Coordinates of C-alpha atoms in Angstrom, one line a residue:
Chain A
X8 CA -16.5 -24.3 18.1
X9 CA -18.3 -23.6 14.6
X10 CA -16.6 -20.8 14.0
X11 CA -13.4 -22.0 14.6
X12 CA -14.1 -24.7 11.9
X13 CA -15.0 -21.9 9.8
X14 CA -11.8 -19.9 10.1
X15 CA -9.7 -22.6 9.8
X16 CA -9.3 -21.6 5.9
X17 CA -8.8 -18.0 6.5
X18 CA -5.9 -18.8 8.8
X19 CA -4.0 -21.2 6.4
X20 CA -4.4 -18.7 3.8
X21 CA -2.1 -16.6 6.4
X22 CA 0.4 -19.1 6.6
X23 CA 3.8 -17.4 4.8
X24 CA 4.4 -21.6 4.2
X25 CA 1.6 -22.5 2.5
X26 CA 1.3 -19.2 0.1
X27 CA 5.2 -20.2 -0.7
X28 CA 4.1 -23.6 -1.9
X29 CA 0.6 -22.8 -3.4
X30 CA 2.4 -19.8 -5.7
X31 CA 5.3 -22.2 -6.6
X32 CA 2.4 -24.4 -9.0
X33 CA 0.3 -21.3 -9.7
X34 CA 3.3 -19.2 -11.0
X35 CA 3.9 -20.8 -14.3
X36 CA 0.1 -21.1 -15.4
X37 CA -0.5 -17.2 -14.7
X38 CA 3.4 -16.1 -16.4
X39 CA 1.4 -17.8 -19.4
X40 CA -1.5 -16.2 -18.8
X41 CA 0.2 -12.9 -18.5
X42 CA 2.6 -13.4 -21.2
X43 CA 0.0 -14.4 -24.2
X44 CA -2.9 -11.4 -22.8
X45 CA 0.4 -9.0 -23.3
X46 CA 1.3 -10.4 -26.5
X47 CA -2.2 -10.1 -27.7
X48 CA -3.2 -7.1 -26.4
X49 CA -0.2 -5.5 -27.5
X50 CA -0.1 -6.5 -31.2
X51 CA -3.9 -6.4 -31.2
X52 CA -3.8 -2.9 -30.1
X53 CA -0.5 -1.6 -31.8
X54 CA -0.8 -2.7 -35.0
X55 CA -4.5 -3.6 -36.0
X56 CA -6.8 -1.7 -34.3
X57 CA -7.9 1.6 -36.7
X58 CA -6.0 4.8 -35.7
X59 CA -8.3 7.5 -33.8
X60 CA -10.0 10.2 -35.8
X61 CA -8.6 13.2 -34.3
X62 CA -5.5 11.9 -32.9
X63 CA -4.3 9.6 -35.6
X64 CA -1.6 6.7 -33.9
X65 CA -0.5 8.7 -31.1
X66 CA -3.8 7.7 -29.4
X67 CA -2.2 3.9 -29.3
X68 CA -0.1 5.1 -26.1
X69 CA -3.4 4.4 -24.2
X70 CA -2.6 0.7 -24.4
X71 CA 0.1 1.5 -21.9
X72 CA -1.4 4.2 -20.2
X73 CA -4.9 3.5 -19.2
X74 CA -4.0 -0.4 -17.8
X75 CA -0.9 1.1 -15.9
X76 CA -3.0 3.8 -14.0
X77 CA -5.6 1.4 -13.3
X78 CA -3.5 -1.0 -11.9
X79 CA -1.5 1.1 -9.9
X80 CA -5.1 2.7 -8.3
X81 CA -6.0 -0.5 -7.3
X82 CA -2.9 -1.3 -6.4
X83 CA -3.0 1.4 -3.6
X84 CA -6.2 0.0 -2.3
X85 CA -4.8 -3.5 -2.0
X86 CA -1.9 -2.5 -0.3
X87 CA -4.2 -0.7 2.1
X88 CA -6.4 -3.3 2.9
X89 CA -3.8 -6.0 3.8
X90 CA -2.8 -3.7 5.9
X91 CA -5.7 -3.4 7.4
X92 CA -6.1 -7.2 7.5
X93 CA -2.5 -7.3 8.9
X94 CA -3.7 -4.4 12.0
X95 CA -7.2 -6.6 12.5
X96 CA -5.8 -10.3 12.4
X97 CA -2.5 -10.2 12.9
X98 CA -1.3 -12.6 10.2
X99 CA 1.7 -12.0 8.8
X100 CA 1.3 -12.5 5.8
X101 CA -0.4 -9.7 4.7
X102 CA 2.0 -7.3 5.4
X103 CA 4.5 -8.9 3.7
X104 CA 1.8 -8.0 0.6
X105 CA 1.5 -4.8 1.4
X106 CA 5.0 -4.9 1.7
X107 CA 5.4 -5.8 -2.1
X108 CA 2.8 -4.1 -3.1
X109 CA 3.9 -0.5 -2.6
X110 CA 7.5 -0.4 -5.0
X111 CA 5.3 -2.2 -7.5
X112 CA 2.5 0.3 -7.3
X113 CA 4.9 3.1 -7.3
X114 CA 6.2 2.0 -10.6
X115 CA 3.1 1.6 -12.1
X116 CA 2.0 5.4 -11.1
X117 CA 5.3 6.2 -12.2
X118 CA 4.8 4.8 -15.7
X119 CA 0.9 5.9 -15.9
X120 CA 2.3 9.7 -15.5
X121 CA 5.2 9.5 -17.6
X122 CA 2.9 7.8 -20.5
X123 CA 0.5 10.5 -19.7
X124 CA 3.1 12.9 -20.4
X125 CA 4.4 11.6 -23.3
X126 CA 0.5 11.5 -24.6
X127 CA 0.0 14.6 -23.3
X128 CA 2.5 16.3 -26.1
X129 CA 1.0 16.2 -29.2
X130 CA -3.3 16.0 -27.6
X131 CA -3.0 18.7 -25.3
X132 CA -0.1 20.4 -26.6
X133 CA 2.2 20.3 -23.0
X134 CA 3.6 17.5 -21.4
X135 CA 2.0 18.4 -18.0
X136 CA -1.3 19.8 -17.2
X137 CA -3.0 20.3 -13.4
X138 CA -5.8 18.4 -14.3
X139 CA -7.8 16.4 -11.6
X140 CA -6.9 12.7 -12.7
X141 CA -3.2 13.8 -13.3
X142 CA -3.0 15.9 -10.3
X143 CA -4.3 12.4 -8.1
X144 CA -1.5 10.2 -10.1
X145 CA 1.0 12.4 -8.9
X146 CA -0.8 12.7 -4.7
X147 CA -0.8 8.7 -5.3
X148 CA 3.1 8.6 -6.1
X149 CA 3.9 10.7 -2.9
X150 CA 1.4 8.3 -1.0
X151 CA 3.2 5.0 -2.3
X152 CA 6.9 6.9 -1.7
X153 CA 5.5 7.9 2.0
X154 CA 4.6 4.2 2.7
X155 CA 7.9 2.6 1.0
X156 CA 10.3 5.7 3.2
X157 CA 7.8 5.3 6.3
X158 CA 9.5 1.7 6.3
X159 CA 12.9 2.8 6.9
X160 CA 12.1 5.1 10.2
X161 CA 11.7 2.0 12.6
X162 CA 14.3 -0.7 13.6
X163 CA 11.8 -3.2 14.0
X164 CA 9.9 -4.8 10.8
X165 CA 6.8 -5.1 13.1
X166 CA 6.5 -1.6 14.2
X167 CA 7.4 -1.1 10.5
X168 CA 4.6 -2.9 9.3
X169 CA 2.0 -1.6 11.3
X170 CA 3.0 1.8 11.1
X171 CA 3.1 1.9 7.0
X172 CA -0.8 -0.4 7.3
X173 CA -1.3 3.1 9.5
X174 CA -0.3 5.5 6.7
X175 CA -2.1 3.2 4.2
X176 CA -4.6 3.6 6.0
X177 CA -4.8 7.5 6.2
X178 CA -4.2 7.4 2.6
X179 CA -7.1 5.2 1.9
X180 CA -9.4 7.5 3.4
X181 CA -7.5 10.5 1.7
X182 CA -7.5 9.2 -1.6
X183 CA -10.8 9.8 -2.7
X184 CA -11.2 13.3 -0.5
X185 CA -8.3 14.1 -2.9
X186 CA -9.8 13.3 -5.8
X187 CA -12.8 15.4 -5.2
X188 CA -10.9 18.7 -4.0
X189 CA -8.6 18.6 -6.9
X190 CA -11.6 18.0 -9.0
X191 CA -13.9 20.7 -7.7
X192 CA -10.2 23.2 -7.6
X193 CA -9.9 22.2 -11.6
X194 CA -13.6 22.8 -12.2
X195 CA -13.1 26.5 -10.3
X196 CA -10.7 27.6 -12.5
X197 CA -11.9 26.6 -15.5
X198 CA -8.9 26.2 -18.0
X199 CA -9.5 25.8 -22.0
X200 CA -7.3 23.5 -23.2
X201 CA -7.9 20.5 -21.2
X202 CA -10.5 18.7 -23.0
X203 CA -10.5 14.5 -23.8
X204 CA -10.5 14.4 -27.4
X205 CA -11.5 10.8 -27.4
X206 CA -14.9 10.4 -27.5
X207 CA -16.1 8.7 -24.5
X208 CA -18.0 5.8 -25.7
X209 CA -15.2 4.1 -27.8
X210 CA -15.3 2.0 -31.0
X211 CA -15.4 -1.5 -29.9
X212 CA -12.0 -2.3 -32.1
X213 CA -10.4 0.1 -30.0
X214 CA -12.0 -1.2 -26.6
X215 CA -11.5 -4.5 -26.8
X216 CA -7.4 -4.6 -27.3
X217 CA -7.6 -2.1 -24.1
X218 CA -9.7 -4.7 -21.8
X219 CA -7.1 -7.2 -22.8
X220 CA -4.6 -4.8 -21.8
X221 CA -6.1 -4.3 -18.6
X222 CA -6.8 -7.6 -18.0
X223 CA -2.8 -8.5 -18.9
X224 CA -2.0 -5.6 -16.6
X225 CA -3.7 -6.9 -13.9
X226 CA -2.4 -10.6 -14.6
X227 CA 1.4 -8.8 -14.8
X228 CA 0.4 -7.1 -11.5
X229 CA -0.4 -10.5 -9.9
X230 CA 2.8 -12.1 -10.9
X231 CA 5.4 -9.6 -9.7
X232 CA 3.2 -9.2 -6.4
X233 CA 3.9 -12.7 -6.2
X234 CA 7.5 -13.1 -6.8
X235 CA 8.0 -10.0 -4.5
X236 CA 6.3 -11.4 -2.0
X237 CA 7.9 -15.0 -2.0
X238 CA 11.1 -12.8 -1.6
X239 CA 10.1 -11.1 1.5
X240 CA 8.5 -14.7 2.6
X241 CA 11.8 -16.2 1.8
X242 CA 13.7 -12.9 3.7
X243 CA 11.9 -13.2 6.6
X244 CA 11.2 -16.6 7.8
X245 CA 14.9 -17.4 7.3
X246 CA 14.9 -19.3 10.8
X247 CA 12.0 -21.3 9.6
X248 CA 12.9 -25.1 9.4
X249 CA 11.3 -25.2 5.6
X250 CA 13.3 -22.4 4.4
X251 CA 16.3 -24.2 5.2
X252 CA 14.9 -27.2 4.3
X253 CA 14.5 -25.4 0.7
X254 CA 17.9 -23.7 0.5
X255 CA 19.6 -26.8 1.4
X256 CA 17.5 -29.3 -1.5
X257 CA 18.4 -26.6 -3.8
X258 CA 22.1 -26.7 -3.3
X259 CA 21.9 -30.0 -3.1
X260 CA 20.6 -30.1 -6.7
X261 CA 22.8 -27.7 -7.9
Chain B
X30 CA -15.4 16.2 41.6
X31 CA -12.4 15.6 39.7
X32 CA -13.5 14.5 36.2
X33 CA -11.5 12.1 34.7
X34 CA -12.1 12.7 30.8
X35 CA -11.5 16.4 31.1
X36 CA -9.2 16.4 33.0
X37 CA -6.7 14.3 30.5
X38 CA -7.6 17.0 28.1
X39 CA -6.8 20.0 30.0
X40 CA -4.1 18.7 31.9
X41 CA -2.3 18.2 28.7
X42 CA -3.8 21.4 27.5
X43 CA -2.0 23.5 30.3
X44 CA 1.0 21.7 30.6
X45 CA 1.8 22.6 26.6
X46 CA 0.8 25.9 26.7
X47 CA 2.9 26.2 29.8
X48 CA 5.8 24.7 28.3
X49 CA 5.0 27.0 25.5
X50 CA 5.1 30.3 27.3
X51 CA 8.0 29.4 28.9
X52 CA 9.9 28.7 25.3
X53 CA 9.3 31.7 23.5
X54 CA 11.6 31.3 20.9
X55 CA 9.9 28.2 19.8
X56 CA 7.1 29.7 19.8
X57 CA 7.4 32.5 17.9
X58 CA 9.9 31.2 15.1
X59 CA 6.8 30.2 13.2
X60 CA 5.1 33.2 12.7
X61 CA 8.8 34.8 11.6
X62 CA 9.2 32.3 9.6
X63 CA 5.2 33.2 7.7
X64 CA 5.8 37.3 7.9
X65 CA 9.4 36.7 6.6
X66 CA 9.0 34.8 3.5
X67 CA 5.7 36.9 2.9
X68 CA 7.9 39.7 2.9
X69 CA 9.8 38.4 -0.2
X70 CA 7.1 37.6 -1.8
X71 CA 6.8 40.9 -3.9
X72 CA 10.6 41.3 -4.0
X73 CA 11.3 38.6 -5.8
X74 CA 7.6 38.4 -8.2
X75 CA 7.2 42.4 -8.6
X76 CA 5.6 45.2 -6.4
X77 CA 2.5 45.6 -8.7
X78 CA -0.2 45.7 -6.3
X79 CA -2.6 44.0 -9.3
X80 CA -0.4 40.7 -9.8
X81 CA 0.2 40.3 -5.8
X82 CA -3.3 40.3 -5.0
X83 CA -4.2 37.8 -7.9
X84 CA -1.7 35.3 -6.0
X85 CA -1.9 36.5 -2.5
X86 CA -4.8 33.6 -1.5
X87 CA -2.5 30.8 -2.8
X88 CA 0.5 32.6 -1.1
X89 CA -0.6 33.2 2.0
X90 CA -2.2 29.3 2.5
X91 CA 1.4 28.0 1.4
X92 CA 3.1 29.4 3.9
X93 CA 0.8 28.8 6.4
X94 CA 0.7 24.8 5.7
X95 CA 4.8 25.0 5.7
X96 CA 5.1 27.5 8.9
X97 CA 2.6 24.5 10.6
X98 CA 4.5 22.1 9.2
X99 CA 7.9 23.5 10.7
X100 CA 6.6 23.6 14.2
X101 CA 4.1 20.1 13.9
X102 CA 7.9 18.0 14.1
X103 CA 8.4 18.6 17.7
X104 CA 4.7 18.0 18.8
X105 CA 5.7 14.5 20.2
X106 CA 9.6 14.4 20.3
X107 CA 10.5 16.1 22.6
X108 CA 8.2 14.5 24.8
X109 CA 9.8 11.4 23.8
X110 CA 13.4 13.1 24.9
X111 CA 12.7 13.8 27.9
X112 CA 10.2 10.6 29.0
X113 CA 7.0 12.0 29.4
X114 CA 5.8 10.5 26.3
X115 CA 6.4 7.4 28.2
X116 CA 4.7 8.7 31.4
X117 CA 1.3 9.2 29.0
X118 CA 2.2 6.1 27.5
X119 CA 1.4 4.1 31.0
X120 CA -2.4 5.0 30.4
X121 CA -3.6 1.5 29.5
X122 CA -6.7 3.6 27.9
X123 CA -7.4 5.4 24.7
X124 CA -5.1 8.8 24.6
X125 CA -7.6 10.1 22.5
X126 CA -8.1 13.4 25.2
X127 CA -4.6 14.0 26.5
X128 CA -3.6 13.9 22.3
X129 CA -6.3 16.0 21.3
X130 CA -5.1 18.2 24.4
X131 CA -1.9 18.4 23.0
X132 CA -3.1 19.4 19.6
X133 CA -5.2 22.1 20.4
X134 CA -2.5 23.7 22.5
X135 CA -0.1 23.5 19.2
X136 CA -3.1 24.9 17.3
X137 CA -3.3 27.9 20.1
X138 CA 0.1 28.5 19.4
X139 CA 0.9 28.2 15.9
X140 CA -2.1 28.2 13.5
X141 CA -4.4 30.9 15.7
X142 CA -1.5 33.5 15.8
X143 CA -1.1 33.0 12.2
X144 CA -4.9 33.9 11.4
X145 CA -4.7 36.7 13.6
X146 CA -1.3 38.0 12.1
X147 CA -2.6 37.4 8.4
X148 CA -4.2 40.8 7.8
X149 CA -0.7 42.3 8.1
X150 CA 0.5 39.9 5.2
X151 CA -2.9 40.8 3.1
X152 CA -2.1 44.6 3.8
X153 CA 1.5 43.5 2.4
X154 CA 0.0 41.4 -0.5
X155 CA -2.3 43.8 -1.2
X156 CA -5.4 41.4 -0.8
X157 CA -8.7 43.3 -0.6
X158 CA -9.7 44.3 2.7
X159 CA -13.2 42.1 2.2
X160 CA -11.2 39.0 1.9
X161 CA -9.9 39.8 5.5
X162 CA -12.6 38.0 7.6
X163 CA -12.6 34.5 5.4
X164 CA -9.0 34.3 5.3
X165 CA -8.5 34.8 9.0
X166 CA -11.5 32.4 9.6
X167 CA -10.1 29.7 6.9
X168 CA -6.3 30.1 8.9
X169 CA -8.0 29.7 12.2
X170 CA -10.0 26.2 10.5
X171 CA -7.8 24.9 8.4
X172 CA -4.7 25.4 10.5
X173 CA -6.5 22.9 13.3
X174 CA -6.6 20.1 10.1
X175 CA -3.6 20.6 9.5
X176 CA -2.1 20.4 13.0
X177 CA -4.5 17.2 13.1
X178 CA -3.1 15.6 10.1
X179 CA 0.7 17.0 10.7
X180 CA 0.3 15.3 14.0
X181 CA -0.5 11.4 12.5
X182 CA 2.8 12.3 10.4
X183 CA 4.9 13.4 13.5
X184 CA 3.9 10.2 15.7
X185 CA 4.2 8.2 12.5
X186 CA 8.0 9.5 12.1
X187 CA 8.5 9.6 15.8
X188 CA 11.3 7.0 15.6
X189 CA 12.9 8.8 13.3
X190 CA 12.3 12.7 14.3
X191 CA 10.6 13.7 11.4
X192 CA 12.6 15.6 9.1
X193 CA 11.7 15.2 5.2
X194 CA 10.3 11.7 5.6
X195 CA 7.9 13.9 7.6
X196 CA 6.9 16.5 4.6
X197 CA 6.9 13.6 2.3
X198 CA 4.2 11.9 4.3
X199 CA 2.2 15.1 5.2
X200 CA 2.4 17.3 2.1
X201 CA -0.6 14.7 0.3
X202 CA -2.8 14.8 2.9
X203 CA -2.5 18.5 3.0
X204 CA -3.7 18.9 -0.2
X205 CA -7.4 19.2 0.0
X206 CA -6.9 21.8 3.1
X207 CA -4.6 23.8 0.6
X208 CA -7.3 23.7 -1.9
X209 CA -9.7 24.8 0.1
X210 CA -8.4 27.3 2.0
X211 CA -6.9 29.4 -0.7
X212 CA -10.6 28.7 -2.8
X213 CA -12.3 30.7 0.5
X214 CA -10.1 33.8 0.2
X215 CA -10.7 33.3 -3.3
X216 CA -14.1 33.4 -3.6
X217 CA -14.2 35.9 -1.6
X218 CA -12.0 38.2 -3.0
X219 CA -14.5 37.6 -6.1
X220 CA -17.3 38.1 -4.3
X221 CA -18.3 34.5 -4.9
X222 CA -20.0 32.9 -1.5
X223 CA -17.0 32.0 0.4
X224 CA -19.0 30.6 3.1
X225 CA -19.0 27.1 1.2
X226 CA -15.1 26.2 0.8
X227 CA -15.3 27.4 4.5
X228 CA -18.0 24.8 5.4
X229 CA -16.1 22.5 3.2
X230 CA -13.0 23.0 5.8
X231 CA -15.1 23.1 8.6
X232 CA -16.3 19.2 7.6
X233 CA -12.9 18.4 7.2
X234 CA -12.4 19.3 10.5
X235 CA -14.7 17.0 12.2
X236 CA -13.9 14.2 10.2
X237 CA -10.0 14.7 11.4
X238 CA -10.7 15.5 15.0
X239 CA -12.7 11.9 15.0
X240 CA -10.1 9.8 13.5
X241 CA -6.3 11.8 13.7
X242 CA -6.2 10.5 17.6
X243 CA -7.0 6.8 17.2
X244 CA -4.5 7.0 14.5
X245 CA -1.9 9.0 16.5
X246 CA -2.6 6.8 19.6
X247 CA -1.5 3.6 18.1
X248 CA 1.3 4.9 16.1
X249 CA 2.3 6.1 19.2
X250 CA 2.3 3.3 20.8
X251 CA 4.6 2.1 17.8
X252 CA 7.0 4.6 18.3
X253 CA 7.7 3.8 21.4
X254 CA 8.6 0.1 20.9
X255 CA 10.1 0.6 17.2

C-alpha cells in the first residue's frame, strides 16, 4: 500500500502525456538558458580569454571540442540507462528517450572527432592519430550508428526498443572495457608524438569560458533531447485522444 | 538419471556438431576463407620475411575475428528457417544451457580449427616459431569471446539475417579481443611475458560466458515476435 503511494510519482513521470505538457512550459526557459550560456561562453572564450602559450589561438577550438565529447559520452550512458529503465519498468517513455538520444549523440561524437581533427593539424601535426581517447570517440560512433541501424531490423517498435536498450546495454558494459584496452594498446606501443601540449591544470581565464561551454552544451543537449522526444511522443501516441485533441486546437487556431 | 541442466547443454551440443559434420562445406569455408587471404598477405605487402613477421600478430588476429565473423551469422538463422528456434523457444525457462550449447559447438567448429591451422599461416608469415604456442592458445581463447559476443549480434539481427548491420554492431565489441590477442603473440614474439594479455583474454572470457546468454536469450525471444 505504502509503496504504491511512493511510486505514484515515478509512474507519472512515465506518462508520454504528462512529459508532453510539462516540456511545453519548461522549453522556453531552458532555450534561454541555453542560448545566453552559448552566447557567453562563446564570446567569452573566442575573443577574450588569453591565447595559449604554445599553441597560440588554435587552442580556442577546445571550446567546441571538449563540451561536444563530453556531452556525447554522457549522452551514450543516458541512452543506456533509459533503456534499461525501459527493459525493468516497462514505461514507455523512456525508450522514446533513448530513442532520441542516439542521432543526437551520434552528432555530437561526430563533431567531437571532426573538431579533434581539425585541432589535431597544427598540435600534433596530422589530422588523425590512434590515440586512446580518439580511438574510444570513434568505438562510440559505431556504438551510437549500431543502436540507430539495430532499429530498422524489426517491424515492430517494441521489439525495436528492447532490442536497441539490449545493445545499449552491451555497449555500456563495453565502453569502459574499451577504453582501457585501447589505452593499455597505446601505452604498449609507445608513439612520440602524441603528447597534450596543454598543461593540465589550466589558467582559470581559460577554464572558466570552457565550464560555461560545457554547461551550455549540456543545456543544448537537453533541449534537442526534448524536442526529439516530443516528436516521437507526438509520432507514436497518434491514436491518443490528447494528440488529436492537440492537432485539432491547433488547426483550429490556425 | 536423466539430468535436466546437462542435458540442454549437450543435447544442443550434439545436435550442432551433427548438423555440422553433416554440412561440410559450411564448415570448412571459414578456415579457406583465413588460409586464403593469409596467402595474399605477402603478395600484395612484399615477401620480405622481416616486414611480414613485424605484422604477422595483427594479421593473423584480423582475419581470425572476420573468418568468425563470417560463420557467427548463421548461428541462429537457420534455426529460425527451419522452426527449431521456435521448438527451443517453447522452454518457458532460461536458455542459458541449450545457447551456451550452441556456442561451444560453433567455437568447436570455427575458432578451435583456426588455432590449430595457425602455425601453417605463422610458417607463411614468417612469425617466430616461439610465438607458436601463445598464438594458438590466444586463437583457441579469444575465438570463444568472440563467438560469445558475435552471437548477442546474430540474435540481435535475427529479424533481419545479419548482414552488415551485423559487422556494424559486432566489429566494437570486438575490439578489446583484437587488442589483446595480437598484444599476446606480440609479446611473445618480443620475449615480453605473454602470459598476461592471455590472462587478460582469459577474464574476458568469463565475464562473456556469464552475461552473452541472458543477453542472447531475450533478444531471442525478440526475434521471434519482431
Amino acid at each position: 500500500m505504502n509503496l504504491n503511494l511512493q511510486w505514484t510519482w515515478f509512474h507519472r513521470l512515465g506518462s508520454p502525456r504528462w512529459f508532453y505538457q510539462k516540456t511545453q512550459r519548461w522549453l522556453p526557459w531552458l532555450c534561454l538558458i541555453m542560448l545566453s550560456l552559448l552566447v557567453v561562453g562563446l564570446v567569452w572564450g573566442l575573443a577574450f580569454a588569453p591565447p595559449d602559450a604554445k599553441q597560440g589561438n588554435s587552442f580556442r577550438i577546445i571550446y567546441l571540442h571538449v563540451p561536444a565529447s563530453v556531452v556525447a559520452l554522457a549522452g551514450y550512458y543516458l541512452m543506456a540507462i533509459s533503456g534499461a529503465v525501459g527493459l525493468i519498468w516497462r514505461i514507455k517513455l523512456s525508450y522514446m528517450l533513448m530513442r532520441s538520444a542516439a542521432p543526437i549523440g551520434a552528432a555530437l561524437t561526430f563533431i567531437a572527432l571532426v573538431t579533434g581533427a581539425i585541432w589535431g593539424k597544427p598540435t600534433w601535426g596530422a589530422y588523425w592519430v590512434w590515440d586512446a581517447r580518439i580511438t574510444s570517440m570513434l568505438i562510440l560512433l559505431f556504438l551510437y550508428l549500431g543502436v540507430m541501424a539495430l532499429r530498422h531490423a524489426y517491424s515492430s517498435n517494441e521489439a525495436a526498443d528492447k532490442a536497441s536498450a539490449i545493445l545499449g546495454l552491451v555497449g555500456m558494459v563495453n565502453v569502459p572495457i574499451i577504453y582501457k584496452s585501447v589505452d593499455w594498446w597505446q601505452t604498449l606501443h609507445q608513439p612520440a608524438t602524441i603528447k597534450f601540449t596543454g598543461a593540465p591544470s589550466m589558467h582559470p581565464d581559460m577554464f572558466m569560458p570552457l565550464v560555461v561551454m560545457i554547461v551550455g552544451f549540456y543545456t543544448f543537449y537537453a533541449v534537442t533531447l526534448i524536442l526529439f522526444t516530443r516528436i516521437e511522443i507526438l509520432r507514436r501516441e497518434y491514436r491518443a485522444s490528447w494528440v488529436k485533441q492537440l492537432v485539432e486546437n491547433n488547426s483550429a487556431e490556425k | 538419471m536423466y539430468n535436466y541442466l546437462s542435458g540442454g547443454f549437450l543435447a544442443y551440443l550434439n545436435r550442432d556438431l551433427l548438423l555440422g559434420i553433416r554440412n561440410k562445406s559450411d564448415l570448412i569455408k571459414p578456415l579457406i576463407f583465413f588460409l586464403l587471404v593469409s596467402a595474399l598477405v605477402p603478395l600484395a605487402i612484399a615477401p620480405e620475411a622481416d616486414r611480414l613477421a613485424q605484422l604477422a600478430p595483427g594479421i593473423i588476429w584480423i582475419f581470425a575475428v572476420l573468418a568468425t565473423l563470417l560463420s557467427v551469422e548463421r548461428l541462429f538463422s537457420d534455426d529460425l528457417q527451419d522452426g527449431s528456434l521456435e521448438q527451443m523457444l517453447i522452454s518457458p525457462n532460461l536458455l542459458i544451457l541449450p545457447i551456451l550449447g550452441k556456442i561451444t559447438a560453433h567455437w568447436l567448429m570455427i575458432g578451435l580449427p583456426l588455432a590449430l591451422l595457425s602455425p601453417v599461416i605463422g610458417v607463411w608469415l614468417s612469425l617466430p616459431s616461439v610465438a607458436f604456442v601463445p598464438m594458438m592458445l590466444s586463437l583457441a581463447i579469444g575465438t570463444a569471446v568472440l563467438s560469445l559476443i558475435g552471437a548477442v549480434g546474430a540474435a540481435l539481427t535475427l529479424p533481419r539475417q545479419g548482414g552488415v548491420l551485423l559487422a556494424l554492431l559486432v566489429m566494437p565489441l570486438y575490439m578489446p579481443v583484437l587488442i589483446f590477442g595480437s598484444a599476446t603473440i606480440q609479446s611473445a614474439v618480443d620475449g615480453l611475458t605473454w602470459t598476461a594479455p592471455l590472462a587478460i583474454l582469459a577474464a574476458f572470457l568469463a565475464i562473456a560466458i556469464a552475461l552473452c546468454p541472458l543477453a542472447i536469450n531475450v533478444s531471442l525471444r525478440l526475434a521471434k515476435n519482431g
